[in-house]
Amino acid sequence: MNGLIVADVAIAGGGIIGLSLGLELRRRGLSVVVVERQKAMSSASWAAGGMLAVHDPQNPAELLPLSLRSWELYPAYLERIEELSGLKVPLRTRRAMQYVEPARGDGGRYGDAVTAAEIAEFAPGLDTGSHQFEWLDEGSLDPNDVREALPPAFLAAGGTLLEETEMLSVQSGANGVEVETTRQRISAGMFVNCRGAWSGETSGDAERGLERLPVAPVKGQMGNLRCEPERLRCVVRAPGIYLVPRGDGRVTIGATIEHVGFDETVQESQVRQMAEAALRLLPEAEAPAQMDMWAGLRPGTPDTLPILGRAEKDRCWHATGHYRDGILLAPVTAHVMTQAMLGETTDVGLEAFSAGRF
Ligand code: GLY
């Protein structure tokens, strides 16, 4: 071990949540060090679909205020990342077609019904059968773009990033927090656990001196179909399958929801099954023989809501458990966590997201 780093805030986890929070803390003038056990943005943040699914009917109702605020913050968030990194992170789509459960009927629909003319415009060839779809005001991005741009943006903002560095222990007291890592020791004013799927009981956090959190990995397998870009220009979400066009011929499809621990292996048969479901909707797409396939681990919580706010230990905080919405919720998490850590009123109340609810 060599050297001591002194910072206002130490963050464990260099995914989209940890780095976005680091960026916001830097904007507010705090010094920040992020400790990441692998390369930054190499886990769920990269594997994600990238849908900014504000109005997904599968989201718990309690998530909506956070989701809406995050969608409002997104333009400025991306602008800042682009300015600092010099790399563009474009929204690849700006609307989503959502399958409407028949039981919901017209009364349960949130957005306008998608018409045949609109299907011809945004997704010619889409086979909706007799099902109804609605328009949702949502964007999507390619998480690869964020993976390229966010770490350099954080560095350009003056943040310190320790990659391939394991966090060994966290000791907190009234005067500060001491974090031991496999590289350097950090003496910080505050500590935030942003370790995603690795912030739970099963990942040994309790042994590191962190509070036991009921966060568990939820595996998602995904793949890329090919399709002429103009044949699909919006996200399509139907039962058990979603399609996210990247605007360059790739259409990302996902995702499985598997409770199998820290297993990131890809089972081709499962991805091919999803591809069949996607091709029934969009027969003009193609599932290449050599198909890109990957898997990621979402940080799941018992109620599928994130854990945001104070930890039990002095000067320690949580920002984890974002389950299926880490990309969507990164800007608002950075914003409200910074507010909370600076003792300000948060834009969105965090009571529903406290670790104490479990
Ligand atoms: N965010 C989409 C998923 O978790 O599959």
mmCIF file of C-alpha atoms and ligand atoms in Angstrom:
data_model
loop_
_atom_site.group_PDB
_atom_site.id
_atom_site.type_symbol
_atom_site.label_atom_id
_atom_site.label_comp_id
_atom_site.label_asym_id
_atom_site.label_seq_id
_atom_site.Cartn_x
_atom_site.Cartn_y
_atom_site.Cartn_z
ATOM 1 C CA MET A 1 0.000 0.000 0.000
ATOM 2 C CA ASN A 2 1.355 3.427 -0.774
ATOM 3 C CA GLY A 3 0.326 6.964 0.087
ATOM 4 C CA LEU A 4 -2.573 8.711 1.699
ATOM 5 C CA ILE A 5 -5.240 10.582 -0.233
ATOM 6 C CA VAL A 6 -7.168 13.252 1.603
ATOM 7 C CA ALA A 7 -10.553 14.186 0.137
ATOM 8 C CA ASP A 8 -13.893 15.627 1.156
ATOM 9 C CA VAL A 9 -15.711 12.547 -0.155
ATOM 10 C CA ALA A 10 -14.666 8.963 -0.876
ATOM 11 C CA ILE A 11 -16.990 6.997 -3.142
ATOM 12 C CA ALA A 12 -16.852 3.223 -3.545
ATOM 13 C CA GLY A 13 -18.005 2.189 -7.017
ATOM 14 C CA GLY A 14 -16.979 3.708 -10.338
ATOM 15 C CA GLY A 15 -20.181 2.970 -12.232
ATOM 16 C CA ILE A 16 -22.587 5.555 -13.559
ATOM 17 C CA ILE A 17 -23.955 6.291 -10.069
ATOM 18 C CA GLY A 18 -20.601 6.769 -8.333
ATOM 19 C CA LEU A 19 -19.072 8.827 -11.132
ATOM 20 C CA SER A 20 -22.164 10.981 -11.663
ATOM 21 C CA LEU A 21 -22.289 11.710 -7.945
ATOM 22 C CA GLY A 22 -18.571 12.478 -8.011
ATOM 23 C CA LEU A 23 -19.101 14.873 -10.894
ATOM 24 C CA GLU A 24 -21.895 16.718 -9.094
ATOM 25 C CA LEU A 25 -19.893 16.943 -5.863
ATOM 26 C CA ARG A 26 -16.996 18.406 -7.865
ATOM 27 C CA ARG A 27 -19.389 20.962 -9.388
ATOM 28 C CA ARG A 28 -20.228 22.015 -5.839
ATOM 29 C CA GLY A 29 -16.540 22.391 -4.975
ATOM 30 C CA LEU A 30 -15.843 19.210 -2.984
ATOM 31 C CA SER A 31 -12.761 17.083 -3.565
ATOM 32 C CA VAL A 32 -13.708 13.495 -4.512
ATOM 33 C CA VAL A 33 -11.962 10.164 -4.871
ATOM 34 C CA VAL A 34 -13.751 7.213 -6.493
ATOM 35 C CA VAL A 35 -12.527 3.670 -5.808
ATOM 36 C CA GLU A 36 -13.445 1.067 -8.435
ATOM 37 C CA ARG A 37 -12.561 -2.615 -8.154
ATOM 38 C CA GLN A 38 -12.411 -3.061 -11.967
ATOM 39 C CA LYS A 39 -12.342 -0.502 -14.785
ATOM 40 C CA ALA A 40 -14.809 2.356 -14.418
ATOM 41 C CA MET A 41 -18.215 1.721 -16.011
ATOM 42 C CA SER A 42 -17.422 -1.917 -16.705
ATOM 43 C CA SER A 43 -20.398 -3.598 -15.005
ATOM 44 C CA ALA A 44 -24.139 -2.855 -15.090
ATOM 45 C CA SER A 45 -23.538 0.735 -16.264
ATOM 46 C CA TRP A 46 -22.177 -0.559 -19.528
ATOM 47 C CA ALA A 47 -24.373 -3.646 -19.946
ATOM 48 C CA ALA A 48 -27.622 -1.685 -19.531
ATOM 49 C CA GLY A 49 -30.226 -1.209 -22.249
ATOM 50 C CA GLY A 50 -29.977 2.562 -21.859
ATOM 51 C CA MET A 51 -33.718 3.239 -21.849
ATOM 52 C CA LEU A 52 -34.669 6.309 -19.831
ATOM 53 C CA ALA A 53 -37.898 4.552 -18.937
ATOM 54 C CA VAL A 54 -39.623 7.244 -16.902
ATOM 55 C CA HIS A 55 -43.140 5.903 -17.432
ATOM 56 C CA ASP A 56 -42.529 2.171 -17.649
ATOM 57 C CA PRO A 57 -45.706 0.667 -16.121
ATOM 58 C CA GLN A 58 -43.499 -1.919 -14.428
ATOM 59 C CA ASN A 59 -41.789 0.750 -12.314
ATOM 60 C CA PRO A 60 -43.111 1.085 -8.752
ATOM 61 C CA ALA A 61 -45.226 4.232 -8.345
ATOM 62 C CA GLU A 62 -42.832 5.601 -5.690
ATOM 63 C CA LEU A 63 -40.136 5.908 -8.352
ATOM 64 C CA LEU A 64 -42.017 8.429 -10.502
ATOM 65 C CA PRO A 65 -40.963 11.685 -8.750
ATOM 66 C CA LEU A 66 -37.299 10.640 -8.964
ATOM 67 C CA SER A 67 -37.683 9.502 -12.578
ATOM 68 C CA LEU A 68 -39.400 12.709 -13.678
ATOM 69 C CA ARG A 69 -36.788 14.909 -11.986
ATOM 70 C CA SER A 70 -33.996 12.885 -13.540
ATOM 71 C CA TRP A 71 -35.476 13.237 -17.027
ATOM 72 C CA GLU A 72 -35.608 17.020 -16.428
ATOM 73 C CA LEU A 73 -31.964 17.022 -15.353
ATOM 74 C CA TYR A 74 -30.778 14.870 -18.265
ATOM 75 C CA PRO A 75 -30.040 17.598 -20.862
ATOM 76 C CA ALA A 76 -27.764 19.562 -18.491
ATOM 77 C CA TYR A 77 -26.172 16.342 -17.232
ATOM 78 C CA LEU A 78 -25.231 15.228 -20.753
ATOM 79 C CA GLU A 79 -24.117 18.731 -21.726
ATOM 80 C CA ARG A 80 -21.713 18.846 -18.781
ATOM 81 C CA ILE A 81 -20.286 15.410 -19.573
ATOM 82 C CA GLU A 82 -19.807 16.453 -23.195
ATOM 83 C CA GLU A 83 -18.204 19.781 -22.311
ATOM 84 C CA LEU A 84 -15.753 18.204 -19.886
ATOM 85 C CA SER A 85 -14.874 15.120 -21.928
ATOM 86 C CA GLY A 86 -15.171 16.544 -25.445
ATOM 87 C CA LEU A 87 -17.189 13.414 -26.290
ATOM 88 C CA LYS A 88 -20.780 13.398 -27.500
ATOM 89 C CA VAL A 89 -23.417 11.343 -25.651
ATOM 90 C CA PRO A 90 -26.466 11.677 -27.890
ATOM 91 C CA LEU A 91 -29.986 10.582 -27.086
ATOM 92 C CA ARG A 92 -30.462 7.847 -29.662
ATOM 93 C CA THR A 93 -34.281 7.852 -29.441
ATOM 94 C CA ARG A 94 -36.772 10.358 -28.066
ATOM 95 C CA ARG A 95 -39.980 8.352 -27.732
ATOM 96 C CA ALA A 96 -41.036 4.879 -26.705
ATOM 97 C CA MET A 97 -43.923 2.682 -27.850
ATOM 98 C CA GLN A 98 -45.269 0.845 -24.841
ATOM 99 C CA TYR A 99 -47.547 -2.196 -25.059
ATOM 100 C CA VAL A 100 -50.804 -1.534 -23.201
ATOM 101 C CA GLU A 101 -52.021 -4.435 -21.082
ATOM 102 C CA PRO A 102 -55.610 -5.157 -22.216
ATOM 103 C CA ALA A 103 -56.737 -5.068 -18.579
ATOM 104 C CA ARG A 104 -55.553 -1.467 -18.318
ATOM 105 C CA GLY A 105 -57.855 -0.379 -21.165
ATOM 106 C CA ASP A 106 -58.015 3.227 -22.342
ATOM 107 C CA GLY A 107 -58.427 4.491 -18.784
ATOM 108 C CA GLY A 108 -55.100 2.986 -17.742
ATOM 109 C CA ARG A 109 -53.179 4.328 -20.684
ATOM 110 C CA TYR A 110 -50.738 7.075 -19.885
ATOM 111 C CA GLY A 111 -49.825 8.323 -23.346
ATOM 112 C CA ASP A 112 -51.580 8.744 -26.693
ATOM 113 C CA ALA A 113 -52.479 5.605 -28.588
ATOM 114 C CA VAL A 114 -50.022 4.801 -31.363
ATOM 115 C CA THR A 115 -51.769 5.022 -34.743
ATOM 116 C CA ALA A 116 -51.097 2.962 -37.867
ATOM 117 C CA ALA A 117 -49.698 6.096 -39.538
ATOM 118 C CA GLU A 118 -47.244 6.568 -36.666
ATOM 119 C CA ILE A 119 -46.149 2.948 -36.857
ATOM 120 C CA ALA A 120 -45.497 3.487 -40.570
ATOM 121 C CA GLU A 121 -43.417 6.556 -39.667
ATOM 122 C CA PHE A 122 -41.420 5.265 -36.671
ATOM 123 C CA ALA A 123 -41.385 1.511 -37.077
ATOM 124 C CA PRO A 124 -42.577 0.439 -40.526
ATOM 125 C CA GLY A 125 -43.024 -3.298 -40.539
ATOM 126 C CA LEU A 126 -43.654 -3.519 -36.800
ATOM 127 C CA ASP A 127 -46.186 -6.278 -36.246
ATOM 128 C CA THR A 128 -48.332 -5.223 -33.299
ATOM 129 C CA GLY A 129 -51.026 -7.822 -34.037
ATOM 130 C CA SER A 130 -54.241 -6.574 -32.491
ATOM 131 C CA HIS A 131 -52.424 -5.112 -29.508
ATOM 132 C CA GLN A 132 -52.609 -1.522 -28.456
ATOM 133 C CA PHE A 133 -49.465 0.547 -27.888
ATOM 134 C CA GLU A 134 -49.122 3.990 -26.350
ATOM 135 C CA TRP A 135 -46.531 6.741 -26.817
ATOM 136 C CA LEU A 136 -44.309 7.557 -23.886
ATOM 137 C CA ASP A 137 -42.168 10.673 -23.680
ATOM 138 C CA GLU A 138 -38.865 8.927 -22.996
ATOM 139 C CA GLY A 139 -35.380 8.902 -24.440
ATOM 140 C CA SER A 140 -32.678 6.287 -24.695
ATOM 141 C CA LEU A 141 -28.923 6.388 -25.011
ATOM 142 C CA ASP A 142 -26.163 3.943 -25.741
ATOM 143 C CA PRO A 143 -24.429 3.165 -22.436
ATOM 144 C CA ASN A 144 -21.207 2.667 -24.426
ATOM 145 C CA ASP A 145 -21.237 6.405 -25.129
ATOM 146 C CA VAL A 146 -21.487 7.122 -21.392
ATOM 147 C CA ARG A 147 -18.766 4.598 -20.678
ATOM 148 C CA GLU A 148 -16.450 6.501 -23.023
ATOM 149 C CA ALA A 149 -17.308 9.978 -21.795
ATOM 150 C CA LEU A 150 -18.139 9.895 -18.085
ATOM 151 C CA PRO A 151 -14.764 8.778 -16.624
ATOM 152 C CA PRO A 152 -12.784 11.437 -18.546
ATOM 153 C CA ALA A 153 -15.424 14.034 -17.636
ATOM 154 C CA PHE A 154 -14.983 13.190 -13.956
ATOM 155 C CA LEU A 155 -11.196 13.431 -14.291
ATOM 156 C CA ALA A 156 -11.431 16.718 -16.214
ATOM 157 C CA ALA A 157 -13.613 18.060 -13.395
ATOM 158 C CA GLY A 158 -10.730 17.386 -10.999
ATOM 159 C CA GLY A 159 -11.897 14.065 -9.546
ATOM 160 C CA THR A 160 -9.522 11.263 -8.569
ATOM 161 C CA LEU A 161 -10.313 7.776 -9.892
ATOM 162 C CA LEU A 162 -8.596 4.680 -8.504
ATOM 163 C CA GLU A 163 -9.373 1.795 -10.852
ATOM 164 C CA GLU A 164 -8.612 -1.873 -10.246
ATOM 165 C CA THR A 165 -8.535 -1.047 -6.568
ATOM 166 C CA GLU A 166 -10.426 -3.066 -3.969
ATOM 167 C CA MET A 167 -11.949 -1.357 -1.004
ATOM 168 C CA LEU A 168 -10.817 -3.305 2.060
ATOM 169 C CA SER A 169 -12.422 -1.519 4.988
ATOM 170 C CA VAL A 170 -14.226 1.617 6.069
ATOM 171 C CA GLN A 171 -13.864 3.039 9.577
ATOM 172 C CA SER A 172 -15.905 6.046 10.473
ATOM 173 C CA GLY A 173 -15.804 8.381 13.434
ATOM 174 C CA ALA A 174 -16.981 11.817 14.432
ATOM 175 C CA ASN A 175 -14.062 13.461 12.624
ATOM 176 C CA GLY A 176 -14.019 11.562 9.371
ATOM 177 C CA VAL A 177 -13.811 8.295 7.505
ATOM 178 C CA GLU A 178 -10.733 6.153 6.901
ATOM 179 C CA VAL A 179 -10.928 3.912 3.842
ATOM 180 C CA GLU A 180 -8.345 1.193 3.287
ATOM 181 C CA THR A 181 -7.888 -0.014 -0.265
ATOM 182 C CA THR A 182 -5.486 -2.348 -2.032
ATOM 183 C CA ARG A 183 -3.605 0.713 -3.321
ATOM 184 C CA GLN A 184 -3.952 3.808 -1.200
ATOM 185 C CA ARG A 185 -5.467 4.833 2.094
ATOM 186 C CA ILE A 186 -8.088 7.549 1.941
ATOM 187 C CA SER A 187 -8.950 9.970 4.684
ATOM 188 C CA ALA A 188 -12.275 11.585 3.834
ATOM 189 C CA GLY A 189 -14.964 13.733 5.349
ATOM 190 C CA MET A 190 -17.719 11.458 4.022
ATOM 191 C CA PHE A 191 -18.062 8.046 2.401
ATOM 192 C CA VAL A 192 -20.696 6.876 -0.115
ATOM 193 C CA ASN A 193 -21.374 3.266 -1.057
ATOM 194 C CA CYS A 194 -22.235 3.191 -4.789
ATOM 195 C CA ARG A 195 -21.174 -0.400 -5.377
ATOM 196 C CA GLY A 196 -24.348 -1.437 -7.212
ATOM 197 C CA ALA A 197 -24.875 -5.201 -7.195
ATOM 198 C CA TRP A 198 -21.728 -5.468 -5.067
ATOM 199 C CA SER A 199 -23.129 -3.393 -2.199
ATOM 200 C CA GLY A 200 -25.117 -6.174 -0.595
ATOM 201 C CA GLU A 201 -24.720 -8.795 2.053
ATOM 202 C CA THR A 202 -23.548 -11.386 -0.436
ATOM 203 C CA SER A 203 -20.558 -9.335 -1.544
ATOM 204 C CA GLY A 204 -18.897 -9.191 1.866
ATOM 205 C CA ASP A 205 -19.617 -5.521 2.518
ATOM 206 C CA ALA A 206 -20.450 -6.266 6.146
ATOM 207 C CA GLU A 207 -16.912 -7.614 6.589
ATOM 208 C CA ARG A 208 -15.571 -4.378 5.142
ATOM 209 C CA GLY A 209 -17.260 -2.426 7.906
ATOM 210 C CA LEU A 210 -20.304 -1.427 5.863
ATOM 211 C CA GLU A 211 -23.935 -1.773 6.846
ATOM 212 C CA ARG A 212 -25.717 -4.941 5.710
ATOM 213 C CA LEU A 213 -27.934 -3.985 2.777
ATOM 214 C CA PRO A 214 -30.428 -6.304 1.092
ATOM 215 C CA VAL A 215 -28.996 -5.670 -2.376
ATOM 216 C CA ALA A 216 -28.591 -8.694 -4.634
ATOM 217 C CA PRO A 217 -27.463 -9.137 -8.226
ATOM 218 C CA VAL A 218 -30.210 -9.657 -10.818
ATOM 219 C CA LYS A 219 -28.743 -10.901 -14.053
ATOM 220 C CA GLY A 220 -29.887 -9.553 -17.399
ATOM 221 C CA GLN A 221 -28.818 -11.061 -20.715
ATOM 222 C CA MET A 222 -28.997 -8.975 -23.853
ATOM 223 C CA GLY A 223 -28.068 -8.991 -27.510
ATOM 224 C CA ASN A 224 -27.950 -6.914 -30.676
ATOM 225 C CA LEU A 225 -30.125 -7.504 -33.741
ATOM 226 C CA ARG A 226 -29.381 -5.723 -37.009
ATOM 227 C CA CYS A 227 -31.936 -3.566 -38.802
ATOM 228 C CA GLU A 228 -31.917 -0.661 -41.270
ATOM 229 C CA PRO A 229 -31.861 2.437 -39.006
ATOM 230 C CA GLU A 230 -34.972 3.984 -40.586
ATOM 231 C CA ARG A 231 -36.994 0.786 -39.927
ATOM 232 C CA LEU A 232 -37.018 1.468 -36.172
ATOM 233 C CA ARG A 233 -36.701 4.964 -34.728
ATOM 234 C CA CYS A 234 -38.177 4.530 -31.251
ATOM 235 C CA VAL A 235 -37.930 2.140 -28.318
ATOM 236 C CA VAL A 236 -40.540 -0.638 -28.372
ATOM 237 C CA ARG A 237 -41.537 -2.348 -25.106
ATOM 238 C CA ALA A 238 -43.776 -5.402 -25.119
ATOM 239 C CA PRO A 239 -44.288 -8.187 -22.561
ATOM 240 C CA GLY A 240 -40.966 -9.922 -21.926
ATOM 241 C CA ILE A 241 -39.012 -8.033 -24.578
ATOM 242 C CA TYR A 242 -37.777 -4.566 -25.437
ATOM 243 C CA LEU A 243 -36.067 -3.217 -28.538
ATOM 244 C CA VAL A 244 -33.751 -0.207 -28.349
ATOM 245 C CA PRO A 245 -32.448 1.035 -31.701
ATOM 246 C CA ARG A 246 -29.045 2.708 -31.586
ATOM 247 C CA GLY A 247 -29.554 4.567 -34.874
ATOM 248 C CA ASP A 248 -26.662 2.800 -36.591
ATOM 249 C CA GLY A 249 -28.189 -0.553 -37.516
ATOM 250 C CA ARG A 250 -27.891 -2.118 -34.060
ATOM 251 C CA VAL A 251 -31.085 -2.877 -32.180
ATOM 252 C CA THR A 252 -30.387 -3.879 -28.600
ATOM 253 C CA ILE A 253 -32.852 -6.399 -27.204
ATOM 254 C CA GLY A 254 -33.366 -7.449 -23.616
ATOM 255 C CA ALA A 255 -33.476 -8.638 -21.105
ATOM 256 C CA THR A 256 -33.692 -11.696 -18.911
ATOM 257 C CA ILE A 257 -34.372 -11.242 -15.185
ATOM 258 C CA GLU A 258 -32.464 -13.946 -13.318
ATOM 259 C CA HIS A 259 -31.722 -14.361 -9.628
ATOM 260 C CA VAL A 260 -28.582 -16.470 -9.974
ATOM 261 C CA GLY A 261 -25.991 -14.623 -7.902
ATOM 262 C CA PHE A 262 -22.807 -13.182 -9.375
ATOM 263 C CA ASP A 263 -23.054 -15.094 -12.631
ATOM 264 C CA GLU A 264 -22.388 -13.033 -15.762
ATOM 265 C CA THR A 265 -22.188 -15.880 -18.255
ATOM 266 C CA VAL A 266 -24.196 -15.640 -21.464
ATOM 267 C CA GLN A 267 -26.435 -18.529 -22.494
ATOM 268 C CA GLU A 268 -26.827 -18.165 -26.231
ATOM 269 C CA SER A 269 -30.090 -20.152 -26.231
ATOM 270 C CA GLN A 270 -31.693 -17.581 -23.905
ATOM 271 C CA VAL A 271 -30.606 -14.636 -26.025
ATOM 272 C CA ARG A 272 -31.807 -16.437 -29.190
ATOM 273 C CA GLN A 273 -35.202 -16.958 -27.513
ATOM 274 C CA MET A 274 -35.424 -13.220 -26.877
ATOM 275 C CA ALA A 275 -34.364 -12.604 -30.465
ATOM 276 C CA GLU A 276 -37.271 -14.765 -31.666
ATOM 277 C CA ALA A 277 -39.708 -12.704 -29.585
ATOM 278 C CA ALA A 278 -38.184 -9.495 -30.971
ATOM 279 C CA LEU A 279 -38.335 -10.772 -34.553
ATOM 280 C CA ARG A 280 -42.031 -11.620 -34.176
ATOM 281 C CA LEU A 281 -42.539 -7.898 -33.499
ATOM 282 C CA LEU A 282 -40.048 -6.665 -36.062
ATOM 283 C CA PRO A 283 -39.717 -9.347 -38.753
ATOM 284 C CA GLU A 284 -37.500 -7.110 -40.879
ATOM 285 C CA ALA A 285 -34.710 -7.176 -38.332
ATOM 286 C CA GLU A 286 -32.090 -9.864 -38.452
ATOM 287 C CA ALA A 287 -30.463 -11.973 -35.751
ATOM 288 C CA PRO A 288 -26.904 -12.451 -37.080
ATOM 289 C CA ALA A 289 -25.210 -15.819 -36.751
ATOM 290 C CA GLN A 290 -22.406 -13.989 -34.916
ATOM 291 C CA MET A 291 -24.625 -11.964 -32.642
ATOM 292 C CA ASP A 292 -23.287 -9.583 -29.964
ATOM 293 C CA MET A 293 -24.472 -10.974 -26.631
ATOM 294 C CA TRP A 294 -23.652 -9.939 -23.102
ATOM 295 C CA ALA A 295 -24.923 -10.045 -19.535
ATOM 296 C CA GLY A 296 -24.920 -7.604 -16.646
ATOM 297 C CA LEU A 297 -25.898 -7.601 -12.984
ATOM 298 C CA ARG A 298 -28.520 -5.141 -11.821
ATOM 299 C CA PRO A 299 -28.479 -4.170 -8.145
ATOM 300 C CA GLY A 300 -31.858 -5.473 -6.971
ATOM 301 C CA THR A 301 -33.594 -4.609 -3.698
ATOM 302 C CA PRO A 302 -36.605 -6.376 -2.128
ATOM 303 C CA ASP A 303 -39.021 -3.609 -3.232
ATOM 304 C CA THR A 304 -37.058 -2.750 -6.430
ATOM 305 C CA LEU A 305 -36.548 0.830 -5.199
ATOM 306 C CA PRO A 306 -33.080 2.351 -4.767
ATOM 307 C CA ILE A 307 -31.416 2.994 -1.417
ATOM 308 C CA LEU A 308 -30.540 6.675 -1.097
ATOM 309 C CA GLY A 309 -29.515 8.567 1.993
ATOM 310 C CA ARG A 310 -27.679 8.249 5.269
ATOM 311 C CA ALA A 311 -26.135 4.999 6.453
ATOM 312 C CA GLU A 312 -26.108 3.924 10.084
ATOM 313 C CA LYS A 313 -22.480 4.900 10.561
ATOM 314 C CA ASP A 314 -21.459 8.506 11.024
ATOM 315 C CA ARG A 315 -20.536 10.280 7.810
ATOM 316 C CA CYS A 316 -21.499 7.314 5.637
ATOM 317 C CA TRP A 317 -24.124 7.343 2.888
ATOM 318 C CA HIS A 318 -25.771 4.945 0.438
ATOM 319 C CA ALA A 319 -26.567 5.493 -3.235
ATOM 320 C CA THR A 320 -27.229 2.034 -4.591
ATOM 321 C CA GLY A 321 -29.910 -0.525 -5.503
ATOM 322 C CA HIS A 322 -31.056 1.207 -8.681
ATOM 323 C CA TYR A 323 -32.172 -2.140 -10.131
ATOM 324 C CA ARG A 324 -33.409 -1.577 -13.729
ATOM 325 C CA ASP A 325 -33.109 2.208 -13.763
ATOM 326 C CA GLY A 326 -29.547 3.184 -12.937
ATOM 327 C CA ILE A 327 -29.007 4.990 -16.240
ATOM 328 C CA LEU A 328 -32.271 6.909 -15.926
ATOM 329 C CA LEU A 329 -31.697 7.793 -12.277
ATOM 330 C CA ALA A 330 -28.017 8.797 -12.393
ATOM 331 C CA PRO A 331 -28.573 12.580 -12.726
ATOM 332 C CA VAL A 332 -31.204 12.795 -9.993
ATOM 333 C CA THR A 333 -29.219 10.521 -7.690
ATOM 334 C CA ALA A 334 -26.175 12.750 -8.080
ATOM 335 C CA HIS A 335 -28.295 15.842 -7.515
ATOM 336 C CA VAL A 336 -30.314 14.792 -4.462
ATOM 337 C CA MET A 337 -27.450 12.940 -2.793
ATOM 338 C CA THR A 338 -25.274 16.033 -3.094
ATOM 339 C CA GLN A 339 -28.084 18.121 -1.621
ATOM 340 C CA ALA A 340 -28.545 15.671 1.264
ATOM 341 C CA MET A 341 -24.809 15.419 1.951
ATOM 342 C CA LEU A 342 -24.520 19.204 2.056
ATOM 343 C CA GLY A 343 -27.450 19.431 4.489
ATOM 344 C CA GLU A 344 -29.815 20.998 1.953
ATOM 345 C CA THR A 345 -33.461 20.164 1.303
ATOM 346 C CA THR A 346 -33.590 17.580 -1.476
ATOM 347 C CA ASP A 347 -35.620 18.253 -4.632
ATOM 348 C CA VAL A 348 -37.346 14.896 -4.110
ATOM 349 C CA GLY A 349 -38.086 13.492 -0.656
ATOM 350 C CA LEU A 350 -35.857 10.522 0.145
ATOM 351 C CA GLU A 351 -37.961 8.893 2.900
ATOM 352 C CA ALA A 352 -39.200 6.100 0.625
ATOM 353 C CA PHE A 353 -35.587 5.263 -0.272
ATOM 354 C CA SER A 354 -33.980 5.079 3.156
ATOM 355 C CA ALA A 355 -32.085 1.950 4.136
ATOM 356 C CA GLY A 356 -34.150 1.932 7.331
ATOM 357 C CA ARG A 357 -37.253 0.753 5.444
ATOM 358 C CA PHE A 358 -36.018 -2.847 5.368
HETATM 359 N N1 GLY B 1 -33.152 -1.341 -17.768
HETATM 360 C C1 GLY B 1 -33.669 -2.441 -18.436
HETATM 361 C C2 GLY B 1 -33.382 -3.725 -17.803
HETATM 362 O O1 GLY B 1 -33.040 -3.790 -16.651
HETATM 363 O O2 GLY B 1 -33.527 -4.716 -18.449
#
